[in-house]
Coordinates of C-alpha atoms in Angstrom, one line a residue:
M1 CA 20.3 1.8 33.6
D2 CA 19.2 5.4 33.2
V3 CA 15.6 5.1 34.5
N4 CA 14.6 8.6 33.3
V5 CA 15.7 8.0 29.7
S6 CA 13.9 4.6 29.7
H7 CA 10.7 6.1 31.1
D8 CA 10.7 9.1 28.8
L9 CA 10.6 7.1 25.6
L10 CA 8.0 4.7 27.0
K11 CA 5.9 7.6 28.0
K12 CA 6.3 9.2 24.6
F13 CA 5.5 5.8 22.9
L14 CA 2.3 5.4 24.8
A15 CA 1.2 9.1 24.4
F16 CA 1.8 8.8 20.6
N17 CA -0.3 5.6 20.5
H18 CA -3.1 7.3 22.5
D19 CA -3.1 10.3 20.1
K20 CA -3.0 8.3 16.9
K21 CA -5.0 5.2 18.1
L22 CA -2.6 2.7 16.6
F23 CA -3.3 -0.3 18.8
S24 CA -5.6 -1.3 21.6
K25 CA -5.6 -3.4 24.7
G26 CA -6.2 -7.1 24.2
E27 CA -5.0 -7.1 20.5
K28 CA -2.8 -9.7 18.8
I29 CA 0.1 -7.9 17.4
G30 CA 2.9 -9.0 15.1
L31 CA 6.2 -7.2 15.6
C32 CA 8.6 -7.0 12.6
V33 CA 12.0 -7.6 14.1
S34 CA 15.1 -7.6 11.9
G35 CA 17.5 -7.7 14.9
G36 CA 18.6 -4.1 14.3
L37 CA 18.5 -1.3 16.8
D38 CA 15.1 0.1 16.0
S39 CA 13.2 -3.2 15.9
V40 CA 14.9 -4.4 19.1
V41 CA 13.7 -1.3 20.9
L42 CA 10.2 -1.8 19.4
L43 CA 10.2 -5.3 20.8
D44 CA 11.4 -4.1 24.2
L45 CA 8.7 -1.4 24.5
F46 CA 5.9 -3.8 23.6
V47 CA 7.2 -6.4 26.1
R48 CA 7.1 -3.8 28.8
I49 CA 3.4 -3.1 28.3
R50 CA 2.4 -6.6 27.3
D51 CA 0.9 -7.7 30.6
A52 CA -0.8 -4.4 31.5
W53 CA -2.3 -4.2 28.1
G54 CA -3.2 -7.9 27.7
L55 CA -1.3 -8.1 24.4
D56 CA -0.7 -11.3 22.5
I57 CA 2.7 -10.6 20.8
V58 CA 4.1 -12.6 17.9
V59 CA 7.7 -11.9 16.6
L60 CA 8.0 -11.8 12.8
H61 CA 11.4 -12.0 11.0
F62 CA 12.1 -12.1 7.2
N63 CA 15.4 -13.3 5.9
H64 CA 16.2 -11.6 2.5
K65 CA 19.3 -13.9 2.0
L66 CA 21.3 -10.9 0.9
R67 CA 24.2 -11.1 3.3
A68 CA 26.5 -13.9 4.4
D69 CA 25.4 -13.3 8.1
A70 CA 21.7 -13.1 7.3
D71 CA 21.1 -16.4 9.0
D72 CA 22.8 -15.1 12.1
D73 CA 20.2 -12.3 12.2
A74 CA 17.4 -14.8 12.1
D75 CA 19.0 -16.9 14.9
F76 CA 19.5 -13.7 17.0
V77 CA 15.8 -12.8 16.7
A78 CA 14.7 -16.3 17.4
A79 CA 16.8 -16.3 20.6
L80 CA 15.3 -12.9 21.6
S81 CA 11.8 -14.4 21.1
E82 CA 12.6 -17.4 23.3
H83 CA 14.0 -15.1 26.0
F84 CA 10.8 -13.2 26.2
K85 CA 8.7 -16.4 25.7
L86 CA 7.1 -15.1 22.5
H87 CA 5.9 -17.0 19.5
F88 CA 8.4 -16.6 16.6
E89 CA 7.8 -16.8 12.8
C90 CA 10.4 -16.6 10.2
G91 CA 10.1 -16.3 6.4
Q92 CA 12.8 -16.2 3.7
Q93 CA 13.4 -15.7 0.0
E94 CA 16.3 -15.3 -2.4
V95 CA 15.6 -11.6 -2.9
A96 CA 18.5 -10.9 -5.3
H97 CA 17.3 -13.6 -7.6
I98 CA 13.7 -12.2 -7.6
A99 CA 15.0 -8.7 -8.3
E100 CA 16.9 -10.1 -11.3
Q101 CA 13.9 -12.1 -12.5
Q102 CA 11.5 -9.1 -12.3
K103 CA 14.1 -6.5 -13.4
I104 CA 13.6 -4.3 -10.4
S105 CA 16.0 -2.9 -7.8
V106 CA 17.1 -5.1 -4.9
E107 CA 15.5 -2.6 -2.4
M108 CA 12.1 -2.8 -4.2
A109 CA 12.2 -6.6 -4.4
A110 CA 13.2 -6.8 -0.7
R111 CA 10.3 -4.6 0.3
Q112 CA 7.8 -6.5 -1.8
C113 CA 8.9 -9.9 -0.6
R114 CA 9.0 -8.7 3.0
Y115 CA 5.5 -7.1 3.1
T116 CA 3.9 -10.0 1.1
Y117 CA 5.2 -12.4 3.8
F118 CA 4.0 -10.2 6.7
D119 CA 0.5 -9.8 5.1
D120 CA 0.3 -13.6 4.5
I121 CA 1.4 -14.6 8.0
A122 CA -0.9 -12.0 9.5
T123 CA -3.9 -13.7 7.8
I124 CA -2.7 -17.1 8.9
L125 CA -2.2 -16.1 12.5
D126 CA -5.2 -13.7 12.6
L127 CA -3.1 -10.8 13.7
D128 CA -4.9 -7.5 14.5
K129 CA -1.9 -5.3 13.8
I130 CA 1.6 -5.6 12.3
A131 CA 4.1 -3.1 13.9
T132 CA 7.3 -2.0 12.2
G133 CA 10.2 -0.1 13.7
H134 CA 10.3 2.9 11.4
T135 CA 11.4 6.0 13.3
A136 CA 11.1 9.8 12.7
S137 CA 14.6 9.7 11.3
D138 CA 13.5 7.1 8.7
Q139 CA 10.6 9.4 7.9
A140 CA 12.8 12.4 7.3
E141 CA 15.1 10.4 5.0
T142 CA 12.0 9.1 3.0
V143 CA 10.6 12.6 2.6
L144 CA 14.0 13.9 1.4
L145 CA 14.3 11.0 -1.1
H146 CA 10.9 11.9 -2.5
I147 CA 11.7 15.6 -2.7
V148 CA 14.9 14.8 -4.6
R149 CA 12.9 12.6 -6.9
G150 CA 10.5 15.4 -7.7
S151 CA 7.5 13.9 -5.8
G152 CA 4.1 15.4 -5.6
L153 CA 1.9 15.9 -2.5
N154 CA 1.3 12.2 -2.0
G155 CA 5.1 11.5 -1.9
L156 CA 5.6 14.2 0.7
R157 CA 3.6 12.1 3.1
G158 CA 6.5 9.8 3.4
I159 CA 6.0 6.6 5.3
P160 CA 2.3 6.2 6.2
L161 CA 1.6 5.9 10.0
K162 CA -1.1 3.3 9.2
R163 CA -1.7 1.2 6.1
G164 CA -4.3 -1.5 6.6
R165 CA -3.2 -3.4 9.6
I166 CA 0.4 -2.2 9.5
I167 CA 1.3 0.5 12.1
R168 CA 4.5 2.4 12.8
P169 CA 4.4 3.4 16.5
L170 CA 8.1 4.6 16.6
L171 CA 7.5 7.5 14.2
C172 CA 7.4 9.6 17.3
A173 CA 11.1 9.1 18.1
Q174 CA 14.3 10.0 16.3
R175 CA 17.2 7.5 15.9
R176 CA 19.3 9.1 18.6
E177 CA 16.5 8.8 21.1
I178 CA 16.2 5.1 20.2
H179 CA 19.9 4.6 20.6
V180 CA 20.0 6.3 24.0
Y181 CA 17.1 4.2 25.2
A182 CA 18.8 1.0 24.0
I183 CA 22.0 1.8 25.9
A184 CA 20.0 2.8 29.0
R185 CA 18.1 -0.5 28.9
G186 CA 21.2 -2.6 28.2
L187 CA 19.8 -4.0 25.0
Q188 CA 21.8 -5.8 22.4
W189 CA 21.2 -5.7 18.6
R190 CA 22.7 -6.6 15.3
E191 CA 24.4 -4.2 13.0
D192 CA 23.6 -4.5 9.3
S193 CA 26.8 -3.7 7.4
S194 CA 24.7 -2.7 4.3
N195 CA 23.4 0.3 6.2
Q196 CA 26.9 1.9 5.7
D197 CA 27.1 1.1 2.0
E198 CA 26.6 4.4 0.1
K199 CA 25.8 2.7 -3.2
Y200 CA 22.2 2.8 -1.8
R201 CA 20.6 6.2 -2.2
R202 CA 18.9 6.1 1.3
N203 CA 22.3 5.6 2.9
R204 CA 23.7 8.6 1.0
V205 CA 20.8 10.7 2.3
R206 CA 21.3 9.3 5.9
H207 CA 25.1 9.8 6.1
T208 CA 25.7 12.8 3.8
L209 CA 22.6 14.9 2.8
L210 CA 20.7 14.9 6.1
P211 CA 23.8 15.8 8.3
L212 CA 24.7 18.6 5.8
L213 CA 21.2 20.1 6.1
Q214 CA 21.3 19.8 9.9
A215 CA 24.7 21.4 10.2
Q216 CA 24.3 24.2 7.7
F217 CA 20.6 24.9 7.3
N218 CA 18.4 23.7 10.1
P219 CA 19.5 21.9 13.3
Q220 CA 15.8 20.7 13.6
I221 CA 15.6 19.4 10.0
T222 CA 14.3 16.0 11.1
K223 CA 11.4 17.5 13.0
A224 CA 10.7 19.9 10.2
L225 CA 10.6 17.1 7.6
N226 CA 8.2 15.1 9.9
R227 CA 6.0 18.2 10.2
L228 CA 6.0 18.5 6.5
S229 CA 5.0 14.8 6.2
E230 CA 2.1 15.2 8.6
S231 CA 0.8 18.3 6.9
A232 CA 1.1 16.7 3.5
G233 CA -0.8 13.7 4.8
E234 CA -3.7 15.8 6.0
S235 CA -3.8 17.7 2.7
S236 CA -3.5 14.5 0.7
L237 CA -6.7 13.1 2.5
I238 CA -8.6 16.2 1.4
M239 CA -7.3 15.8 -2.2
K240 CA -8.1 12.1 -2.2
R241 CA -11.8 12.8 -1.3
A242 CA -12.0 15.3 -4.1
G243 CA -10.2 12.9 -6.4
R244 CA -12.7 10.1 -5.7
K245 CA -15.6 12.5 -6.5
A246 CA -13.9 13.6 -9.7
F247 CA -13.4 9.9 -10.6
R248 CA -17.1 9.1 -10.2
N249 CA -18.0 12.1 -12.3
A250 CA -15.7 11.4 -15.2
T251 CA -15.7 7.6 -15.4
K252 CA -18.0 4.6 -15.7
H253 CA -17.4 0.8 -15.7
T254 CA -18.2 -1.7 -18.4
A255 CA -19.6 -5.2 -17.9
D256 CA -16.3 -6.7 -18.9
G257 CA -14.2 -4.8 -16.4
K258 CA -13.0 -1.8 -18.5
I259 CA -13.1 1.8 -17.3
I260 CA -14.4 4.5 -19.6
L261 CA -13.2 8.1 -19.1
E262 CA -15.1 11.0 -20.6
I263 CA -12.1 13.0 -22.0
E264 CA -13.5 16.6 -22.0
R265 CA -14.8 16.3 -18.4
F266 CA -11.4 14.9 -17.3
L267 CA -9.5 17.7 -19.0
A268 CA -11.6 20.3 -17.3
Y269 CA -10.1 19.3 -13.9
L270 CA -6.9 20.7 -12.4
K271 CA -3.8 18.6 -13.0
S272 CA -3.7 17.4 -9.4
L273 CA -7.1 15.9 -9.7
Q274 CA -6.3 14.5 -13.2
R275 CA -3.4 12.6 -11.6
L276 CA -5.7 11.3 -8.8
I277 CA -8.3 10.1 -11.4
L278 CA -5.7 8.2 -13.3
Q279 CA -4.2 6.7 -10.2
Q280 CA -7.7 5.5 -9.2
I281 CA -8.2 4.0 -12.6
L282 CA -4.9 2.1 -12.3
D283 CA -5.8 1.0 -8.8
E284 CA -9.3 -0.3 -9.7
S285 CA -7.8 -2.0 -12.7
G286 CA -5.4 -4.0 -10.5
H287 CA -2.3 -2.0 -11.2
D288 CA 0.0 -0.1 -8.8
P289 CA -0.8 3.6 -9.0
R290 CA 2.8 4.4 -8.3
I291 CA 3.7 3.5 -11.9
L292 CA 2.2 6.9 -12.8
S293 CA 5.5 8.8 -12.9
F294 CA 5.7 12.4 -14.0
S295 CA 6.8 11.6 -17.5
R296 CA 4.1 8.8 -17.9
F297 CA 1.4 11.2 -16.6
E298 CA 2.4 13.9 -19.1
N299 CA 2.5 11.3 -22.0
I300 CA -1.1 10.2 -21.1
L301 CA -2.3 13.8 -20.9
S302 CA -0.8 14.6 -24.4
F303 CA -2.5 11.4 -25.7
L304 CA -5.9 12.3 -24.3
R305 CA -5.7 16.0 -25.4
A306 CA -5.1 14.8 -29.0
Q307 CA -8.3 12.8 -28.8
Q308 CA -7.6 10.9 -32.0
S309 CA -10.3 8.2 -32.2
G310 CA -9.0 4.7 -32.8
R311 CA -5.5 5.4 -31.4
T312 CA -4.1 3.2 -28.6
L313 CA -1.5 4.0 -25.9
R314 CA 0.1 1.1 -24.1
I315 CA 0.8 1.9 -20.4
K316 CA 2.1 -1.5 -19.4
E317 CA 2.6 -4.7 -21.2
N318 CA -1.0 -5.9 -20.5
F319 CA -2.7 -2.5 -20.0
S320 CA -3.6 0.2 -22.5
I321 CA -5.8 3.2 -23.3
M322 CA -7.8 3.4 -26.5
I323 CA -9.6 6.5 -27.7
S324 CA -13.2 6.1 -29.0
G325 CA -14.8 9.3 -29.9
R326 CA -15.1 11.5 -26.8
F327 CA -14.1 8.6 -24.5
A328 CA -10.9 6.9 -23.5
I329 CA -11.1 3.1 -22.7
F330 CA -8.7 1.8 -20.0
G331 CA -8.3 -2.0 -19.9
E332 CA -6.4 -5.2 -20.3
V333 CA -4.8 -5.8 -23.7
S334 CA -6.2 -9.0 -25.1
E335 CA -7.8 -10.5 -28.1
E336 CA -11.1 -8.8 -28.8
K337 CA -14.0 -10.7 -27.4
R338 CA -16.0 -12.1 -30.2
H339 CA -19.4 -13.8 -29.6
F340 CA -20.5 -16.6 -32.1
L341 CA -23.5 -18.9 -31.7
I342 CA -25.2 -21.2 -34.2
I343 CA -28.9 -21.9 -33.5
N344 CA -31.9 -23.4 -35.3
K345 CA -34.1 -20.9 -37.0
G346 CA -37.2 -22.4 -35.4
P347 CA -39.3 -20.8 -32.6
G348 CA -37.8 -20.9 -29.2
R349 CA -35.7 -19.0 -26.7
Y350 CA -31.9 -19.0 -27.1
E351 CA -29.4 -17.8 -24.4
L352 CA -26.8 -15.3 -25.8
W353 CA -24.2 -13.4 -23.7
N354 CA -24.1 -10.7 -21.0
G355 CA -27.6 -11.8 -19.8
L356 CA -29.2 -11.5 -23.2
F357 CA -31.5 -13.9 -25.0
L358 CA -33.0 -14.2 -28.4
E359 CA -36.7 -15.2 -28.7
I360 CA -38.2 -16.4 -32.0
K361 CA -41.9 -16.7 -32.3
E362 CA -44.0 -17.5 -35.3
I363 CA -46.9 -15.1 -36.0
L364 CA -49.9 -16.0 -38.1
K365 CA -51.2 -13.9 -40.9
P366 CA -52.8 -11.5 -41.3
L367 CA -50.3 -9.6 -39.1
I368 CA -51.7 -6.7 -37.1
L369 CA -48.7 -4.7 -35.9
K370 CA -48.9 -3.3 -32.5
S371 CA -46.7 -0.4 -31.3
K372 CA -43.2 -2.0 -31.7
N373 CA -40.2 -1.2 -29.5
R374 CA -36.5 -1.5 -30.6
E375 CA -36.1 -4.8 -28.8
S376 CA -38.4 -6.6 -31.3
E377 CA -38.7 -7.0 -35.1
Y378 CA -40.9 -8.9 -37.6
V379 CA -39.2 -10.7 -40.5
D380 CA -40.1 -12.9 -43.4
A381 CA -39.6 -16.4 -42.0
D382 CA -39.1 -18.1 -45.3
S383 CA -36.3 -15.8 -46.3
I384 CA -34.2 -17.2 -43.4
V385 CA -32.0 -20.2 -44.2
D386 CA -30.7 -22.7 -41.6
P387 CA -28.6 -22.3 -39.6
L388 CA -29.2 -18.9 -38.1
I389 CA -26.0 -17.4 -36.6
V390 CA -25.9 -14.8 -33.8
R391 CA -22.5 -13.2 -33.4
S392 CA -20.5 -10.0 -32.8
Y393 CA -20.0 -7.5 -35.6
Q394 CA -17.0 -7.9 -37.9
D395 CA -15.0 -5.1 -39.5
A396 CA -16.1 -5.9 -43.1
D397 CA -19.8 -6.2 -42.2
Y398 CA -22.4 -4.3 -44.2
F399 CA -26.2 -4.5 -44.6
Y400 CA -29.2 -2.8 -46.2
P401 CA -31.0 -0.9 -43.5
I402 CA -34.8 -1.1 -43.9
N403 CA -36.2 1.9 -45.6
G404 CA -32.7 3.1 -46.1
A405 CA -30.7 4.3 -49.1
G406 CA -29.0 1.1 -49.9
K407 CA -25.9 -0.6 -48.7
K408 CA -24.2 0.6 -45.5
K409 CA -21.1 -0.4 -43.6
L410 CA -22.0 -1.6 -40.1
S411 CA -19.2 0.5 -38.6
D412 CA -20.7 3.6 -40.1
F413 CA -24.2 2.6 -38.8
F414 CA -22.8 2.3 -35.3
I415 CA -21.2 5.8 -35.6
D416 CA -24.6 7.2 -36.8
E417 CA -26.4 5.5 -33.9
K418 CA -23.8 6.8 -31.4
I419 CA -23.0 3.2 -30.2
P420 CA -19.8 3.5 -28.2
F421 CA -16.9 1.5 -29.5
Y422 CA -16.7 -0.6 -26.2
D423 CA -20.3 -1.7 -26.6
R424 CA -20.3 -2.7 -30.3
E425 CA -18.8 -6.1 -29.8
H426 CA -21.7 -7.1 -27.5
V427 CA -24.5 -6.0 -30.0
P428 CA -26.1 -9.2 -31.3
V429 CA -25.9 -9.5 -35.1
L430 CA -28.2 -12.1 -36.7
E431 CA -26.9 -13.6 -39.9
S432 CA -28.5 -16.0 -42.4
A433 CA -26.6 -17.5 -45.4
G434 CA -24.0 -14.8 -45.1
K435 CA -26.5 -11.9 -44.9
I436 CA -27.3 -9.8 -41.9
V437 CA -30.9 -10.2 -40.9
W438 CA -31.1 -7.9 -37.9
I439 CA -28.8 -5.7 -35.8
G440 CA -30.4 -6.8 -32.6
G441 CA -32.3 -4.0 -30.9
L442 CA -31.3 -1.5 -33.6
R443 CA -32.3 -2.1 -37.3
M444 CA -33.3 -4.9 -39.6
D445 CA -32.1 -5.6 -43.1
D446 CA -34.4 -4.6 -45.9
R447 CA -33.9 -7.9 -47.6
F448 CA -35.8 -9.7 -44.8
K449 CA -38.8 -7.4 -44.5
I450 CA -42.4 -8.5 -44.7
T451 CA -44.0 -8.1 -48.2
E452 CA -47.3 -9.0 -49.8
Q453 CA -45.7 -12.3 -50.9
T454 CA -44.8 -13.2 -47.2
S455 CA -46.6 -16.3 -46.1
R456 CA -44.9 -16.9 -42.7
I457 CA -43.7 -14.3 -40.1
F458 CA -41.2 -14.6 -37.3
K459 CA -41.2 -12.1 -34.4
L460 CA -37.6 -11.7 -33.2
R461 CA -37.0 -10.2 -29.7
I462 CA -33.8 -9.5 -27.8
G463 CA -34.4 -9.5 -24.1
T464 CA -32.6 -9.8 -20.8
R465 CA -32.9 -12.8 -18.4
E466 CA -35.0 -10.6 -16.0
Q467 CA -37.7 -10.4 -18.6
K468 CA -40.3 -13.2 -18.8
N469 CA -40.6 -15.3 -21.9
S470 CA -43.6 -14.0 -24.0
F471 CA -44.7 -17.5 -25.1

């Protein structure tokens, strides 16, 4: 064994952790061990510091069922765990079948299945951290892949050093250092034959593009790409803070989970911030921000710039943008929510929706009108026929606004009153015998107003549950 080589990498590993604060003494750490070179070295390094650091180590393995010898990899890692007297956990899934079902690449399906398993087992075992064996060479390959794809600043970060409880403590070392260490320590590992298959883009970068750049352009290309990744990561943090501020300034949330974007304010930002705003909208709506490709981003920008009210752009099967005046509404595609309640017309308090209630109170004549707010209205009680219906507006609705100039479509009334499209379906509409009595909190119908012939009066009030009943 070459003691100096072994000591050098261990020293580098510990110094990197000290600088980046990846893990601490006394923690329970899950090590993702595939059985390959990098993960075996990761395991060896942690075993060497286990006692001094008081670490509780759990070995995690995920079998993708993609190769005939995949079960042998699992057996190999299980034997390693037993040798070091470590707890071993193994998960497995038919990744190729999942990729076919979800119509995604095998690499993407493998990654999703693997990390879902690691996250789940970490919760079950109450792990503080999950360490993977990604190296500086993996980082260089990832950055190059993203450059070739035309990535922005966020993609140039490459593999994040930390993400939640996942840490990558070997990003300090290149693959050749890892290999020299393994030889010096007399370690054994498994070779994954798929790592040589150049049908995978990463393998083409690893075996063809990166060696070409190293030989003909920059012998230190791996270090250069890692510096680029670190610099991009720092810049990305600054941009993300600016993006969150821009998101708060340009958007608001509705009660039913939609996000409303003020289009003109959004378009005033630089493209880099526009992208971050849209990514945060996707993230807060439960969608992967990475679906915002360059072409999709440009399509959304064109759609927003056109600002054609009433138009809809579908982003995903169940997620779309709808233009409403100067706003864009981001939300799930579903049947419009329509409220509909049948109540007695007699006095009482009736619970509606979104925390609203309708209160009906009989008022004795002669009526002395006090200063009246928009939440209440006085109507001719005898002109109302049972049952009284409280519902959402309908496209064909019309009424005769009190003191107005005759018949008016309710949709036009909403436009005049500047009621946003996304709020209209929640406005209570009171209907009696097919006629609109009152647009709750907005305007009553002239046909139900109090006249000299009125003998009984109802006071109608729309309130919220925080308000006390006036009876």
